């Protein structure tokens, strides 16, 4: 089932315990971020309200006892989008309460999918599908996900990843 609009947003309103994402694309081409990304690439300062709507969502979830997290997969050399995300997006998301970890697969291979997905309450899986340029095609609710596999991927990604602070301190 394709998810859009309120059907998609409802997953972030209605989850009970946890929302977790595996984020594997090197670039996301998102119209809402185009101007912000351009400002980053021009070397301008980050606006104080950068990503504020997501921060509201994260804070509300965390305040109510829920967990939101993700593992961001990267490979060197980083794409412009990854540099933007690591400098402007992720620090604010972490400050809002999202548990974001970095999995650097430079020169390594792990048994992880090339598929972005969100998993809600360890029971609902939504695939996020993208074109090669990072433009989102759609979001698909997986009707009967192989939950044990998604949980293994989550656990592996978490075990092999580090915090942004730790990842930054290990870089030259």
CSV table of C-alpha atoms in Angstrom, one decimal:
chain,number,residue,atom,x,y,z
A,1,UNK,CA,0.0,0.0,0.0
A,2,UNK,CA,1.4,3.4,-1.0
A,3,UNK,CA,1.6,6.0,1.8
A,4,UNK,CA,1.2,9.7,1.4
A,5,UNK,CA,-0.1,12.7,3.3
A,6,UNK,CA,-2.0,11.9,6.5
A,7,UNK,CA,-1.6,8.1,6.0
A,8,UNK,CA,2.1,8.6,6.2
A,9,UNK,CA,2.2,11.2,8.9
A,10,UNK,CA,-0.1,9.0,11.0
A,11,UNK,CA,2.7,6.6,11.5
A,12,UNK,CA,4.7,9.3,13.3
A,13,UNK,CA,1.7,10.3,15.4
A,14,UNK,CA,0.4,6.9,16.3
A,15,UNK,CA,3.4,4.7,17.0
A,16,UNK,CA,3.5,3.5,20.6
A,17,UNK,CA,7.1,2.8,21.5
A,18,UNK,CA,9.7,3.2,18.7
A,19,UNK,CA,10.3,4.6,15.2
A,20,UNK,CA,13.6,3.6,13.6
A,21,UNK,CA,15.1,4.2,10.2
A,22,UNK,CA,17.9,2.7,8.1
A,23,UNK,CA,19.1,5.5,5.9
A,24,UNK,CA,21.3,4.3,3.1
A,25,UNK,CA,21.0,6.7,0.1
A,26,UNK,CA,24.1,8.8,-0.6
A,27,UNK,CA,21.9,11.7,-1.6
A,28,UNK,CA,18.3,12.7,-1.0
A,29,UNK,CA,16.9,15.2,-3.5
A,30,UNK,CA,14.1,16.8,-1.5
A,31,UNK,CA,12.4,20.0,-2.8
A,32,UNK,CA,11.9,21.3,0.7
A,33,UNK,CA,15.6,21.1,1.4
A,34,UNK,CA,16.8,22.6,-1.9
A,35,UNK,CA,17.4,26.2,-0.7
A,36,UNK,CA,18.8,25.0,2.6
A,37,UNK,CA,21.3,22.7,0.9
A,38,UNK,CA,22.3,25.6,-1.5
A,39,UNK,CA,22.9,27.8,1.5
A,40,UNK,CA,25.1,25.2,3.1
A,41,UNK,CA,27.1,24.7,-0.1
A,42,UNK,CA,27.6,28.5,-0.4
A,43,UNK,CA,29.1,28.5,3.1
A,44,UNK,CA,26.3,30.5,4.7
A,45,UNK,CA,25.4,30.0,8.4
A,46,UNK,CA,22.7,27.5,9.4
A,47,UNK,CA,19.4,29.1,10.1
A,48,UNK,CA,18.3,28.9,13.7
A,49,UNK,CA,15.0,27.2,12.7
A,50,UNK,CA,16.7,24.6,10.4
A,51,UNK,CA,14.5,21.4,10.5
A,52,UNK,CA,12.3,22.8,13.2
A,53,UNK,CA,9.1,20.9,12.2
A,54,UNK,CA,10.9,17.6,12.6
A,55,UNK,CA,12.4,18.7,16.0
A,56,UNK,CA,8.8,19.3,17.2
A,57,UNK,CA,7.9,15.8,16.2
A,58,UNK,CA,10.9,14.3,17.8
A,59,UNK,CA,10.5,16.3,21.1
A,60,UNK,CA,6.8,15.4,21.4
A,61,UNK,CA,7.6,11.7,20.9
A,62,UNK,CA,10.5,11.6,23.3
A,63,UNK,CA,8.6,13.6,25.9
A,64,UNK,CA,5.8,11.0,25.8
A,65,UNK,CA,8.3,8.2,26.4
A,66,UNK,CA,8.8,7.1,22.8
A,67,UNK,CA,12.1,6.5,21.0
A,68,UNK,CA,13.0,7.8,17.5
A,69,UNK,CA,16.3,6.8,16.0
A,70,UNK,CA,18.2,6.0,12.8
A,71,UNK,CA,21.4,4.8,11.5
A,72,UNK,CA,22.9,6.9,8.7
A,73,UNK,CA,25.1,4.8,6.3
A,74,UNK,CA,28.0,6.8,4.8
A,75,UNK,CA,31.0,6.0,2.6
A,76,UNK,CA,34.0,8.2,1.9
A,77,UNK,CA,34.2,10.5,0.0
A,78,UNK,CA,31.0,11.9,1.4
A,79,UNK,CA,28.5,13.4,-1.0
A,80,UNK,CA,27.6,17.1,-0.7
A,81,UNK,CA,24.2,16.0,0.7
A,82,UNK,CA,25.9,13.8,3.4
A,83,UNK,CA,28.2,16.7,4.4
A,84,UNK,CA,25.1,19.0,4.7
A,85,UNK,CA,23.2,16.4,6.7
A,86,UNK,CA,26.1,15.7,9.0
A,87,UNK,CA,26.8,19.4,9.6
A,88,UNK,CA,23.3,20.9,9.6
A,89,UNK,CA,20.7,18.2,10.0
A,90,UNK,CA,21.9,15.5,12.3
A,91,UNK,CA,23.2,17.7,15.2
A,92,UNK,CA,19.9,19.4,15.6
A,93,UNK,CA,18.0,16.2,15.3
A,94,UNK,CA,20.1,14.7,18.1
A,95,UNK,CA,19.7,17.8,20.3
A,96,UNK,CA,15.9,17.3,19.8
A,97,UNK,CA,16.2,13.8,21.2
A,98,UNK,CA,16.6,11.5,18.1
A,99,UNK,CA,19.2,8.8,18.5
A,100,UNK,CA,21.2,9.0,15.3
A,101,UNK,CA,24.2,6.9,14.7
A,102,UNK,CA,26.7,6.8,11.8
A,103,UNK,CA,27.7,3.6,10.1
A,104,UNK,CA,30.8,4.2,7.9
A,105,UNK,CA,31.0,1.4,5.3
A,106,UNK,CA,34.1,2.8,3.6
A,107,UNK,CA,36.0,-0.3,2.5
A,108,UNK,CA,33.6,-2.6,4.4
A,109,UNK,CA,30.6,-4.7,3.5
A,110,UNK,CA,27.9,-5.7,5.9
A,111,UNK,CA,24.8,-7.8,5.3
A,112,UNK,CA,22.5,-4.7,5.1
A,113,UNK,CA,20.0,-3.8,2.4
A,114,UNK,CA,20.3,-1.0,0.0
A,115,UNK,CA,16.8,-0.1,0.9
A,116,UNK,CA,15.8,2.7,3.2
A,117,UNK,CA,13.0,1.8,5.6
A,118,UNK,CA,11.3,3.0,8.7
A,119,UNK,CA,10.2,0.4,11.3
A,120,UNK,CA,7.5,1.4,13.8
A,121,UNK,CA,7.1,-0.5,17.1
A,122,UNK,CA,9.1,-3.4,15.7
A,123,UNK,CA,6.0,-4.5,13.8
A,124,UNK,CA,5.3,-2.1,10.9
A,125,UNK,CA,7.8,-1.6,8.1
A,126,UNK,CA,7.6,1.1,5.4
A,127,UNK,CA,10.0,1.2,2.5
A,128,UNK,CA,11.2,4.5,1.1
A,129,UNK,CA,11.9,4.2,-2.6
A,130,UNK,CA,14.2,6.6,-4.5
A,131,UNK,CA,15.5,7.2,-8.0
A,132,UNK,CA,19.3,7.1,-8.4
A,133,UNK,CA,19.4,10.9,-8.1
A,134,UNK,CA,17.9,10.7,-4.6
A,135,UNK,CA,14.4,11.8,-5.6
A,136,UNK,CA,11.8,9.9,-3.6
A,137,UNK,CA,9.5,7.8,-5.7
A,138,UNK,CA,7.1,6.6,-3.0
A,139,UNK,CA,6.6,5.1,0.4
A,140,UNK,CA,5.2,1.6,0.6
A,141,UNK,CA,3.7,-0.1,3.6
A,142,UNK,CA,5.0,-3.7,3.6
A,143,UNK,CA,2.0,-5.8,4.3
A,144,UNK,CA,3.7,-8.9,5.7
A,145,UNK,CA,7.3,-7.9,6.5
A,146,UNK,CA,9.8,-10.5,7.4
A,147,UNK,CA,10.2,-8.9,10.8
A,148,UNK,CA,13.0,-11.1,12.0
A,149,UNK,CA,15.1,-9.9,9.1
A,150,UNK,CA,14.4,-6.2,9.7
A,151,UNK,CA,15.2,-6.6,13.3
A,152,UNK,CA,18.5,-8.3,12.4
A,153,UNK,CA,19.3,-5.5,10.1
A,154,UNK,CA,18.5,-2.9,12.8
A,155,UNK,CA,20.5,-4.7,15.4
A,156,UNK,CA,23.5,-5.1,13.1
A,157,UNK,CA,23.4,-1.4,12.0
A,158,UNK,CA,23.2,-0.3,15.6
A,159,UNK,CA,26.0,-2.6,16.7
A,160,UNK,CA,28.4,-1.5,13.9
A,161,UNK,CA,27.6,2.3,14.1
A,162,UNK,CA,28.8,5.0,16.4
A,163,UNK,CA,27.5,8.4,17.6
A,164,UNK,CA,28.1,11.5,15.4
A,165,UNK,CA,30.5,12.8,18.0
A,166,UNK,CA,32.5,9.6,18.0
A,167,UNK,CA,32.5,9.4,14.2
A,168,UNK,CA,33.6,13.0,13.9
A,169,UNK,CA,36.5,12.5,16.4
A,170,UNK,CA,37.8,9.5,14.5
A,171,UNK,CA,38.0,11.3,11.2
A,172,UNK,CA,41.3,13.0,10.1
